Coordinates of C-alpha atoms and ligand atoms in Angstrom, one line a residue:
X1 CA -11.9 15.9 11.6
X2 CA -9.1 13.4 12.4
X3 CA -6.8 13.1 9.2
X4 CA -5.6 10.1 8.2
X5 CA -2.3 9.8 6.1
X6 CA -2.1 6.3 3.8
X7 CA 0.4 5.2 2.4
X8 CA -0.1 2.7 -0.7
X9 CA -3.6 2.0 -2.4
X10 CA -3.5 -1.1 -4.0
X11 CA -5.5 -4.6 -2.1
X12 CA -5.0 -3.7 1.5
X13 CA -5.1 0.6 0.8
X14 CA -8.1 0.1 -1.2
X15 CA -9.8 -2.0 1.2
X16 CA -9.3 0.4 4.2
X17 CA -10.6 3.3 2.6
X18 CA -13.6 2.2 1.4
X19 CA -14.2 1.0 4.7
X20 CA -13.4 4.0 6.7
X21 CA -15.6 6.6 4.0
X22 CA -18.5 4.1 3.8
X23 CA -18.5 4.1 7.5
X24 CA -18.1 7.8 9.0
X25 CA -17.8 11.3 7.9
X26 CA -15.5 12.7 10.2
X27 CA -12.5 11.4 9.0
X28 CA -10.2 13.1 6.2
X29 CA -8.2 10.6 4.5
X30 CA -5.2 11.8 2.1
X31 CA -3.7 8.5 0.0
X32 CA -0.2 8.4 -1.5
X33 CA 0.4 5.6 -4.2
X34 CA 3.8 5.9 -6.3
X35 CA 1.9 3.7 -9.0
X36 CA 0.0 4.8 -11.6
X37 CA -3.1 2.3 -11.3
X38 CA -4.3 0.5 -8.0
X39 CA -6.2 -2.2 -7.6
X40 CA -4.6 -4.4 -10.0
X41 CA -5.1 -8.1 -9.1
X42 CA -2.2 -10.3 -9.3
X43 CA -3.8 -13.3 -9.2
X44 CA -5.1 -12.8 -12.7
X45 CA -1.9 -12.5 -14.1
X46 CA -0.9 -15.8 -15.4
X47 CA -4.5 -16.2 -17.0
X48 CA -3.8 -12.4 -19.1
X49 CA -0.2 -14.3 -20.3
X50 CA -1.9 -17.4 -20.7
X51 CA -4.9 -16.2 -23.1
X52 CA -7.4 -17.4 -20.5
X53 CA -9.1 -14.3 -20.2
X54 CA -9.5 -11.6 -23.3
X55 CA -7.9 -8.7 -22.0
X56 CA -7.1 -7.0 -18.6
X57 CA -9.9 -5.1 -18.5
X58 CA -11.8 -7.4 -15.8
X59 CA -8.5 -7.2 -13.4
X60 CA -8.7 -3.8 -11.6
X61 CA -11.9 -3.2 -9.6
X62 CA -11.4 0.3 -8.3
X63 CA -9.8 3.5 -9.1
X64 CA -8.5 6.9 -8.0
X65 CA -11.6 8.6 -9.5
X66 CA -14.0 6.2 -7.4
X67 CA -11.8 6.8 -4.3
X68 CA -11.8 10.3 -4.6
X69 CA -15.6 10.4 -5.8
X70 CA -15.8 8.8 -2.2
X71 CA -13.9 11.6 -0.4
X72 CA -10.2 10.6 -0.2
X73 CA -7.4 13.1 -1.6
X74 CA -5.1 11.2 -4.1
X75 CA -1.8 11.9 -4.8
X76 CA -1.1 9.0 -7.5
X77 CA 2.3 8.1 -8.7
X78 CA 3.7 9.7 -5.7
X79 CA 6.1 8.6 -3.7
X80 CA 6.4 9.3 0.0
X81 CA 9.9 9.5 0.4
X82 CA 10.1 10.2 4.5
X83 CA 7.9 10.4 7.7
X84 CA 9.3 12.1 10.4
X85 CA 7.3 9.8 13.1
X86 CA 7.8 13.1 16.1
X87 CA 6.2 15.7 14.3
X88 CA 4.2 13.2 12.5
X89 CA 4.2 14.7 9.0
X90 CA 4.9 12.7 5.7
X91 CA 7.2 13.8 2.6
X92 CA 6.4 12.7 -1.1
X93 CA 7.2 13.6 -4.3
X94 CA 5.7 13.2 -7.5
X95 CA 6.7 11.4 -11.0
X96 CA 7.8 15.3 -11.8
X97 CA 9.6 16.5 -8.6
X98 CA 7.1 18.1 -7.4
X99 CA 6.9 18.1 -3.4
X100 CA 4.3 17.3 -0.9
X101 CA 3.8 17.5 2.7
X102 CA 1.2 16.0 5.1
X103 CA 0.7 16.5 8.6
X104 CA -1.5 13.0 9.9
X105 CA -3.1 12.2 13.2
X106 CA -2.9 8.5 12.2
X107 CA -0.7 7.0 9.5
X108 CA -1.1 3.6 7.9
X109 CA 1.5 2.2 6.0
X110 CA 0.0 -0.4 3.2
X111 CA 3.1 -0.1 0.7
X112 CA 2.9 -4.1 0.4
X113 CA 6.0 -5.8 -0.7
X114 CA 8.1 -6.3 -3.5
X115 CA 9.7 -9.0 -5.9
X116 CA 12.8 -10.6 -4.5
X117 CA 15.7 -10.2 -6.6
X118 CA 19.0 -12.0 -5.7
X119 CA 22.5 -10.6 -6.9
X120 CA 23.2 -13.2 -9.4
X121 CA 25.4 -12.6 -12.4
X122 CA 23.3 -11.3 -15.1
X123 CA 20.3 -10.7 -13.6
X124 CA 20.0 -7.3 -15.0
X125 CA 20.0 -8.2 -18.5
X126 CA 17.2 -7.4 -20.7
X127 CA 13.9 -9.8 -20.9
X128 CA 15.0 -11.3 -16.9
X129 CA 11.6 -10.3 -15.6
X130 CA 10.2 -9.3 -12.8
X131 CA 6.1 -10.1 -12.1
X132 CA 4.2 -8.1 -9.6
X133 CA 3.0 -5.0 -11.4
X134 CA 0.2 -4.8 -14.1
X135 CA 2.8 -3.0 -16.2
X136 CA 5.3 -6.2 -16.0
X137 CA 2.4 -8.3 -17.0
X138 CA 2.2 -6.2 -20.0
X139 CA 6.2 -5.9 -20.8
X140 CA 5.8 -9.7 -20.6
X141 CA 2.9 -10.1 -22.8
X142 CA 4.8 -7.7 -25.3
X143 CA 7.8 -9.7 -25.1
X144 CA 6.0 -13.1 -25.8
X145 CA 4.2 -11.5 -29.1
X146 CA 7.6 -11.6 -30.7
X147 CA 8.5 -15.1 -32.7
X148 CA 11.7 -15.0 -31.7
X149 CA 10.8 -15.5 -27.9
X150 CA 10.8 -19.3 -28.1
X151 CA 12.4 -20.4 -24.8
X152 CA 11.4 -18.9 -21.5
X153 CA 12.8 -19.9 -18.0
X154 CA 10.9 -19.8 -15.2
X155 CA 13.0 -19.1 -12.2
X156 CA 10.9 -20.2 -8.5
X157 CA 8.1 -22.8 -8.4
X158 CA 6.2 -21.3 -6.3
X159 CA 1.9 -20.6 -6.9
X160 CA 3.2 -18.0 -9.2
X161 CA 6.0 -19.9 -11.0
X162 CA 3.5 -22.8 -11.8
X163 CA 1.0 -20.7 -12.9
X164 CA 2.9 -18.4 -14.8
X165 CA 5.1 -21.8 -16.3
X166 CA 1.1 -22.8 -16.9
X167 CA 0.9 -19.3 -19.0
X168 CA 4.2 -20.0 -20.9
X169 CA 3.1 -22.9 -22.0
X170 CA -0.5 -21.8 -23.7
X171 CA 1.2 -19.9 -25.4
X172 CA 3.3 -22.1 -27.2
X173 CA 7.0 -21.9 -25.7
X174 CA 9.6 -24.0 -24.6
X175 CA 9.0 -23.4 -21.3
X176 CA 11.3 -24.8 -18.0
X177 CA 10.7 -24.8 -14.6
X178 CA 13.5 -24.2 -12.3
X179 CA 14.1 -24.4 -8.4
X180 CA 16.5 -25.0 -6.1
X181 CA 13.7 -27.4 -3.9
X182 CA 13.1 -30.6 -5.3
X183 CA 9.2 -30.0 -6.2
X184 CA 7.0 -27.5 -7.0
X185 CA 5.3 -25.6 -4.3
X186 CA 6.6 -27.2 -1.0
X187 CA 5.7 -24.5 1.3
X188 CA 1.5 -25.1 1.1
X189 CA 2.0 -29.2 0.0
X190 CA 3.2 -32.3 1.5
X191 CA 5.2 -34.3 -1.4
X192 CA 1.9 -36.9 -1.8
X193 CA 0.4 -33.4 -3.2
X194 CA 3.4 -31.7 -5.2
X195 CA 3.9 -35.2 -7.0
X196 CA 0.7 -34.7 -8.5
X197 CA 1.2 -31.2 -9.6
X198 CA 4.6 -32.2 -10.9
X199 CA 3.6 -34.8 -12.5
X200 CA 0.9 -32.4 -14.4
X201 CA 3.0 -29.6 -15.3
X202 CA 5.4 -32.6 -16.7
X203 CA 2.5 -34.3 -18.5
X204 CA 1.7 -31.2 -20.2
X205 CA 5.2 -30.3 -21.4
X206 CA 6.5 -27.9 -18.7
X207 CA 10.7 -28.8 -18.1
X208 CA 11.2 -29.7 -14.9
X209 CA 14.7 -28.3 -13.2
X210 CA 14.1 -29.2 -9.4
X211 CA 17.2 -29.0 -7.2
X212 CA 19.0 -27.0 -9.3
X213 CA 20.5 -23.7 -8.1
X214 CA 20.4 -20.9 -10.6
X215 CA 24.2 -19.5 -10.9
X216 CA 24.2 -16.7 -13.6
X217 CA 22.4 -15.7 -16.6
X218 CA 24.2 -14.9 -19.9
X219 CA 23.5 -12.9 -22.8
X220 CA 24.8 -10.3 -24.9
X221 CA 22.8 -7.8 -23.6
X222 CA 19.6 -9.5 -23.9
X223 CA 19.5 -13.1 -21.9
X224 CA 20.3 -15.9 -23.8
X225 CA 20.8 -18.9 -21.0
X226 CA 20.2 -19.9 -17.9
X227 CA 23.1 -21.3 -16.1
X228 CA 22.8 -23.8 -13.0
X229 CA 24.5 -25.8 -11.0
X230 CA 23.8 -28.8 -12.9
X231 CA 23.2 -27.6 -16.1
X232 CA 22.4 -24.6 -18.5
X233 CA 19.3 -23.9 -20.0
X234 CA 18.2 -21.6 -23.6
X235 CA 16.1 -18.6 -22.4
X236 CA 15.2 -15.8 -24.5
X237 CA 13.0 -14.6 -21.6
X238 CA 13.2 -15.4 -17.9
X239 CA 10.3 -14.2 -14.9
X240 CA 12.0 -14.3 -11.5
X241 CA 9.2 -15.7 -9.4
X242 CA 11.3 -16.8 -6.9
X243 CA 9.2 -14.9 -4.0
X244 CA 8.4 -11.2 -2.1
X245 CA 9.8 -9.4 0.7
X246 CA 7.9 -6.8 2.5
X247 CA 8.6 -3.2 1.2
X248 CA 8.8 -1.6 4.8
X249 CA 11.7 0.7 4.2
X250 CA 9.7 3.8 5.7
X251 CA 9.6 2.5 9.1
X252 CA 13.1 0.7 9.2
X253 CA 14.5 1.4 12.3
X254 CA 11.9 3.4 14.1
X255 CA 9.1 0.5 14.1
X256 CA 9.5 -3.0 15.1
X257 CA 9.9 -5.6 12.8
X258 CA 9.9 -9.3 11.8
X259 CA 12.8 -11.5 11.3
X260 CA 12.2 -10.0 7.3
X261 CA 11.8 -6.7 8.1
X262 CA 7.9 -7.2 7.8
X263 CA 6.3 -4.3 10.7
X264 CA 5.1 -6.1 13.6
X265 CA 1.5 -5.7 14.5
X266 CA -1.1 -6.3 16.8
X267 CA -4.6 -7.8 16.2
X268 CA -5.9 -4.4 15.4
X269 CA -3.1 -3.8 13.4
X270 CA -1.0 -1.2 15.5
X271 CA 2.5 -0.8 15.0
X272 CA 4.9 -0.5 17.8
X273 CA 4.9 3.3 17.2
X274 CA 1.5 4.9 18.9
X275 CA -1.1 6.1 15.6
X276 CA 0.8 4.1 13.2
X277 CA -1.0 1.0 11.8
X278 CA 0.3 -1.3 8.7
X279 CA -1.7 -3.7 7.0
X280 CA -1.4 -6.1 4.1
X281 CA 1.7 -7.5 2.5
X282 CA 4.2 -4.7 4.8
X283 CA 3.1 -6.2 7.9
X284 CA 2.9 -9.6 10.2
X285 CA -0.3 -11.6 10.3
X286 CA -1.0 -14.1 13.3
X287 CA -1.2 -17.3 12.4
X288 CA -3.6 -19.7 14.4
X289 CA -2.0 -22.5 13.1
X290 CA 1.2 -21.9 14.8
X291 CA -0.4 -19.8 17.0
X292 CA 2.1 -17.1 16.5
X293 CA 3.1 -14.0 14.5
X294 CA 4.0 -14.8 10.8
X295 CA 4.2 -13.3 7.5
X296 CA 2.1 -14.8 5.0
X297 CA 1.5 -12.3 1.7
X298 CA -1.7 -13.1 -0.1
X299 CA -4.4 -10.4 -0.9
X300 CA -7.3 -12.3 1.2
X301 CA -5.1 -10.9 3.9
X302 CA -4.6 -8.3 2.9
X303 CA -7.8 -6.9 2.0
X304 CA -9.0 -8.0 5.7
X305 CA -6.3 -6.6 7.5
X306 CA -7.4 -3.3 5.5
X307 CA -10.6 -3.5 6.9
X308 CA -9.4 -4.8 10.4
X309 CA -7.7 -1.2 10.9
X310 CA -10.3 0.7 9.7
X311 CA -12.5 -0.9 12.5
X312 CA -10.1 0.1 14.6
X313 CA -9.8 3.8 13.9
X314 CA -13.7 4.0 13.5
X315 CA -13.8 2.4 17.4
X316 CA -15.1 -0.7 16.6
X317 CA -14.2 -3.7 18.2
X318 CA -14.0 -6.4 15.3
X319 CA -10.5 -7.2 15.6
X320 CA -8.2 -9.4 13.5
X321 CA -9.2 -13.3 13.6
X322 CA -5.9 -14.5 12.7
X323 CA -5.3 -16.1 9.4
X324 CA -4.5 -20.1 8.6
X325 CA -3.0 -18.6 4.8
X326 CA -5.7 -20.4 2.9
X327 CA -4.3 -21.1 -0.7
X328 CA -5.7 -23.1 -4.4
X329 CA -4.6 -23.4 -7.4
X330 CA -5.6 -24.3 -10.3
X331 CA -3.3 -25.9 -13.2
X332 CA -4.0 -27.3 -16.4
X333 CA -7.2 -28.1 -14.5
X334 CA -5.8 -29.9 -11.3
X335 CA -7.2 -28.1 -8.7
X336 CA -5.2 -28.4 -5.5
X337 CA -6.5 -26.2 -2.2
X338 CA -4.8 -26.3 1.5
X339 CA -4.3 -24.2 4.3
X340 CA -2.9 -24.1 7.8
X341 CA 0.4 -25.9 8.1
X342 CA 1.9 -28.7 6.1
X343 CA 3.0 -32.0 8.1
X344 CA 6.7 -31.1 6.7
X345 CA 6.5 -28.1 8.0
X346 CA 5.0 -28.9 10.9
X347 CA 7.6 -31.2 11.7
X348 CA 10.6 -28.7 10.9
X349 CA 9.3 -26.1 13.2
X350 CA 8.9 -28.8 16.0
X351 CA 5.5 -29.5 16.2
X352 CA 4.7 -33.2 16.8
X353 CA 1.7 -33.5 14.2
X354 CA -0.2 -36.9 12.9
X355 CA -1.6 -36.6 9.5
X356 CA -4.7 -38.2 8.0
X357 CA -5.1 -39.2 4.7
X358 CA -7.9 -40.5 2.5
X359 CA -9.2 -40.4 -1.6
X360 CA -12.0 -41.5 -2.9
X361 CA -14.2 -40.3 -6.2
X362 CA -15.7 -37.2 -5.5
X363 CA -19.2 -38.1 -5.9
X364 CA -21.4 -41.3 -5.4
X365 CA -19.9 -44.3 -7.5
X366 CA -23.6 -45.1 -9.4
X367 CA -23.6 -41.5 -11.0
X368 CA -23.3 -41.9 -14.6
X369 CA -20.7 -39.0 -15.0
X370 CA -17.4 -37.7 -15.1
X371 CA -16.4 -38.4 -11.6
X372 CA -13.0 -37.7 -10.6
X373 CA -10.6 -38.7 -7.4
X374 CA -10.1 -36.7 -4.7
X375 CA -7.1 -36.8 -2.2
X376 CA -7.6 -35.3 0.9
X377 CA -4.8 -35.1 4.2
X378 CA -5.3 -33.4 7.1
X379 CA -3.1 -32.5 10.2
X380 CA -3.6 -32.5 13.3
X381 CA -1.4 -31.9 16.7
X382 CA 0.0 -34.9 18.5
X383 CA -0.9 -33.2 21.8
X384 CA -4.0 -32.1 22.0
X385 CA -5.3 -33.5 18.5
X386 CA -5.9 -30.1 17.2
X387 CA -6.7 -29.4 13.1
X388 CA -3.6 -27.4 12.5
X389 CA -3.6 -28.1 8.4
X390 CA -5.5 -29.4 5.3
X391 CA -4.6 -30.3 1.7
X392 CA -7.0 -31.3 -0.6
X393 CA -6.3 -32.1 -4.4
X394 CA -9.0 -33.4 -7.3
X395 CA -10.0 -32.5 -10.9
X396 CA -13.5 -31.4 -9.7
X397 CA -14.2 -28.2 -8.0
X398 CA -13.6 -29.0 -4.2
X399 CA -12.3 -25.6 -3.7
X400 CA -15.0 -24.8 -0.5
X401 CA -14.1 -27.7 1.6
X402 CA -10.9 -26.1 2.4
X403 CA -12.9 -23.0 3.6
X404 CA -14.1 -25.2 6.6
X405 CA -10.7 -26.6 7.4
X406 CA -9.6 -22.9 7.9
X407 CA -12.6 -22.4 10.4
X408 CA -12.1 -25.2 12.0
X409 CA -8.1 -24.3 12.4
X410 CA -9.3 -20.8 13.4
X411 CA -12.0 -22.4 16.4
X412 CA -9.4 -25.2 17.8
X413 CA -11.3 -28.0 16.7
X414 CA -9.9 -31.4 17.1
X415 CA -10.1 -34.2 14.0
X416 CA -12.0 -36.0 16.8
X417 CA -14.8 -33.2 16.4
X418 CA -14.8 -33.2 13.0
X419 CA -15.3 -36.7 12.3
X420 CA -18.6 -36.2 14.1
X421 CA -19.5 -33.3 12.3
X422 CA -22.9 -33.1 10.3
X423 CA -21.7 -32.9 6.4
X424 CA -24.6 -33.1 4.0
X425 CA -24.6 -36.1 1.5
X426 CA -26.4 -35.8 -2.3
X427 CA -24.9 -37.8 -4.9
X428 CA -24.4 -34.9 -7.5
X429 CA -21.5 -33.6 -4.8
X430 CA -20.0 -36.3 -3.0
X431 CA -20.2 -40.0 -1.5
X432 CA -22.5 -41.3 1.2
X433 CA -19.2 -41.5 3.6
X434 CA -18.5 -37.9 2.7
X435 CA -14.1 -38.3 2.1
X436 CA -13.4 -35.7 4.8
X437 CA -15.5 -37.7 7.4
X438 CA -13.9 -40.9 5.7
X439 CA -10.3 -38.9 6.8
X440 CA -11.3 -37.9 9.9
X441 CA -12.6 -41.1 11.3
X442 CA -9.0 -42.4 10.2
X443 CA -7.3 -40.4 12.5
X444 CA -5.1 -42.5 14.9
Ligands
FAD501 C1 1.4 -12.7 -10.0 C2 0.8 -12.6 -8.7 C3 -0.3 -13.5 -8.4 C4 -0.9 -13.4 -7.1 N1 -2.0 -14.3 -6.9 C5 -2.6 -14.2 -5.7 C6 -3.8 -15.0 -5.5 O1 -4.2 -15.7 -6.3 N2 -4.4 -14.9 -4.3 C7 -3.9 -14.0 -3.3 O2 -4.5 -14.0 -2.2 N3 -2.8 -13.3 -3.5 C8 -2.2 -13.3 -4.7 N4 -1.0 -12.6 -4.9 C9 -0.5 -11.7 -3.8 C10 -1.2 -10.4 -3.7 O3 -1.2 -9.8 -5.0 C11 -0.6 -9.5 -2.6 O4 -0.6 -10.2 -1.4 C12 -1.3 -8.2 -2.6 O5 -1.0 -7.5 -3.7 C13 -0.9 -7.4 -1.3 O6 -1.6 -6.2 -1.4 P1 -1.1 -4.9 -0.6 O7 -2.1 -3.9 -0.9 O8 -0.7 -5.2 0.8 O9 0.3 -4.6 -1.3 P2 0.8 -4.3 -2.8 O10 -0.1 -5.0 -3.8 O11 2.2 -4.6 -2.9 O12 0.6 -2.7 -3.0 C14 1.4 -1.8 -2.3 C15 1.1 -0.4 -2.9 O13 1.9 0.5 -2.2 C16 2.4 1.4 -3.1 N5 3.6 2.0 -2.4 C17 4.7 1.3 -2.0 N6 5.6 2.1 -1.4 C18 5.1 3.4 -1.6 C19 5.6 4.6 -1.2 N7 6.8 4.8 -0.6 N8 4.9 5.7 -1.5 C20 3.7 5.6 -2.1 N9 3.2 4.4 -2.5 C21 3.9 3.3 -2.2 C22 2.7 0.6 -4.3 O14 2.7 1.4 -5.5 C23 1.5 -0.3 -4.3 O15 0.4 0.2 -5.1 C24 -0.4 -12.6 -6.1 C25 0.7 -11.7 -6.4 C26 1.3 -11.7 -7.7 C27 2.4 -10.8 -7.9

């Protein structure tokens, strides 16, 4: 029996072990998680604060009992403290001291990342909040129940910022948005995009503070402001959303890293250090639209690079595709999907790009319904004329275009190829000249 050693159960942990114990019996896999639920999905967060959804109930799909129903051995809420890579044995301890060892033959790492936290002046006062866990989401919710939480700060618009300003807002507070970029999301938009999301969160009563560096908070214990450097704001709660780092502490020093500390992996997700693997949110992903390691943190990675090493250690050869870091959102009902690179960001890493844009209603102009715009822009490589990015933005559900513009990043194909591209035409879902046709045939 090979034994495998895992460290961390949540998206990518979960992922690889139902892989590995649906797919063999001859491997022994012992799990260490220092939380005391797994599985808990993030991305339902904001819609839990927000009253979207009833309860929490829906947001976990998987559980130590399942896992160890399956096979595994689960240490929960246990911390592995040490690995000592030579004998190849790993330390934890549990909530109540107690001590564990385990010898592996393979180890993989999938303790994900955690909640950036800058040393600003107050940030350790009661109600500044962090948001990654389920039990955050529930101090928060807690915390918004009382009446006299009326103004809440939202520190980082980022996807979770927005959505959790989004969340804020249901629920009745004075809610402002701060960051020290002058729109909302500018790492997965060009500003044709975040104008339209800015301009939404603004509509619906979200405070805008873009371009303002946060300096301190202040409070008498509890925070009471937000102080910038162009103004001050009242906050009797504030969520630092402001972004993650990889938790890869374990490794430091005796596996190679990324320029944040993220382990470095190959397309079967290998560490540097032989029989060590790392997948989801602690490790690098390649990137095919820079066609180069990167660290991009979202659970759809995650969960594949789960079961990309479990492939790997059952001695299958379905390696890692790559990833374009495919995002959406969805805000006060504007939709807004893209993936690959941005043509900002394009142009700040050096790559000569051309962009193509177009917007047209989303479905033929004689239907007698609600039929909103949709904006589309995609990016392509000066060079070669390769699809490197897409954005797409509308009130209607366009949300599986995007899915195509990630394939087509992943198979090289230039806007040239996709202007020629058989895309289906009924009125109920789009125009005769289909808008991403309509782009492509744009293209200079
Ligand atoms: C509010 C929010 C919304 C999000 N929305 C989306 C979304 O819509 N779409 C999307 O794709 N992604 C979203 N994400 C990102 C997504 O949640 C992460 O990319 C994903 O959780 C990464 O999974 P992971 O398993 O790699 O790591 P994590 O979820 O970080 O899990 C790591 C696990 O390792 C355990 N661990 C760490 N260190 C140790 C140790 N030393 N010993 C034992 N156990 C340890 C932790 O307890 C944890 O259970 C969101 C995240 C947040 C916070």
């Amino acid at each position: 029996m090979e034994k495998i050693v895992l460290v961390g159960s949540n998206h990518a942990g979960t992922a690889f072990i139902n892989t590995v114990l649906d797919n063999s019996d001859d491997k022994e896999i012992v799990v260490f998680d220092s939380n005391s639920n797994i599985s808990f999905l993030g991305c339902g967060m904001a819609l839990w604060i927000g009253k979207q959804i009833a309860g929490s109930e829906g947001l976990f799909y998987s559980n130590k009992e399942t896992l160890e129903s399956k096979g595994a051995k689960m240490y929960i809420e246990t911390e592995v403290k040490n690995v000592d890579f030579d004998k190849k044995i790993v330390y934890a301890e549990g909530k109540h001291g107690e001590k564990y060892e385990e010898s592996y033959d393979k180890l993989v790492f999938a303790t994900g990342s955690v909640p950036v936290i800058p040393p600003i002046k107050g940030v350790e006062l009661e109600n500044v909040q962090r948001v990654k866990l389920f039990q955050n989401a529930e101090e928060v919710i807690r915390k918004l129940d009382n009446p006299e939480v009326k103004d809440v700060v939202v520190v980082g618009a980022g996807y979770i910022g927005v959505e959790l300003a989004e969340a804020f807002k249901r629920n009745g507070k004075k809610t402002t948005l701060i960051d020290i970029a002058e729109t909302c999301l500018p790492n997965y938009y060009d500003p044709e995009f975040t104008t339209l999301m800015r301009d939404n969160l603004k509509d619906n009563g979200v405070n805008l503070a873009f371009g303002e560096a946060v300096k301190a908070f202040e409070g008498n214990g509890k925070v009471e402001k937000v102080i910038t450097d162009k103004g001050e704001y009242k906050a009797d709660l504030v969520t630092m959303a402001i972004g993650f780092r990889p938790n890869a502490e374990l490794g430091k020093g005796k596996l190679e890293t990324f320029r944040n500390g993220a382990y470095i992996v190959n397309k079967k997700q290998e560490t540097s250090l032989k029989d060590v693997y790392a997948i989801g949110d602690c490790a690098t992903v390649y990137d095919n639209a820079i066609d180069d390691t990167n660290y991009i943190a979202l659970a759809s990675n995650a969960v594949r690079s789960g079961l990309t090493a479990a492939f790997a250690i059952l001695g299958l050869d379905r390696p890692s595709n790559g990833v374009q870091g495919s995002n959406g959102i969805c805000i006060f009902d504007l939709k807004m999907v893209s993936t690959g690179v941005t043509e900002n960001r394009a142009k700040k890493m050096g790559i000569e790009v051309l962009c193509t844009d177009f917007e047209a209603n989303q479905k033929a102009g004689f239907m007698e319904e609600e039929n909103p715009k949709v904006k589309i822009r995609i990016v392509y490589r000066k060079d070669n004329r390769r699809i490197i990015g897409a954005q797409i933005a509308s009130k209607y559900d366009m949300s599986m275009a995007i899915h195509m513009f990630s394939l087509a990043i992943q198979e090289k194909v230039t806007i040239d190829k996709l202007a020629m591209t058989d895309l289906f035409f009924l009125p109920h879902f789009n125009e005769p000249y289909n808008y991403i046709t309509m782009a492509a045939l744009g293209a200079k």
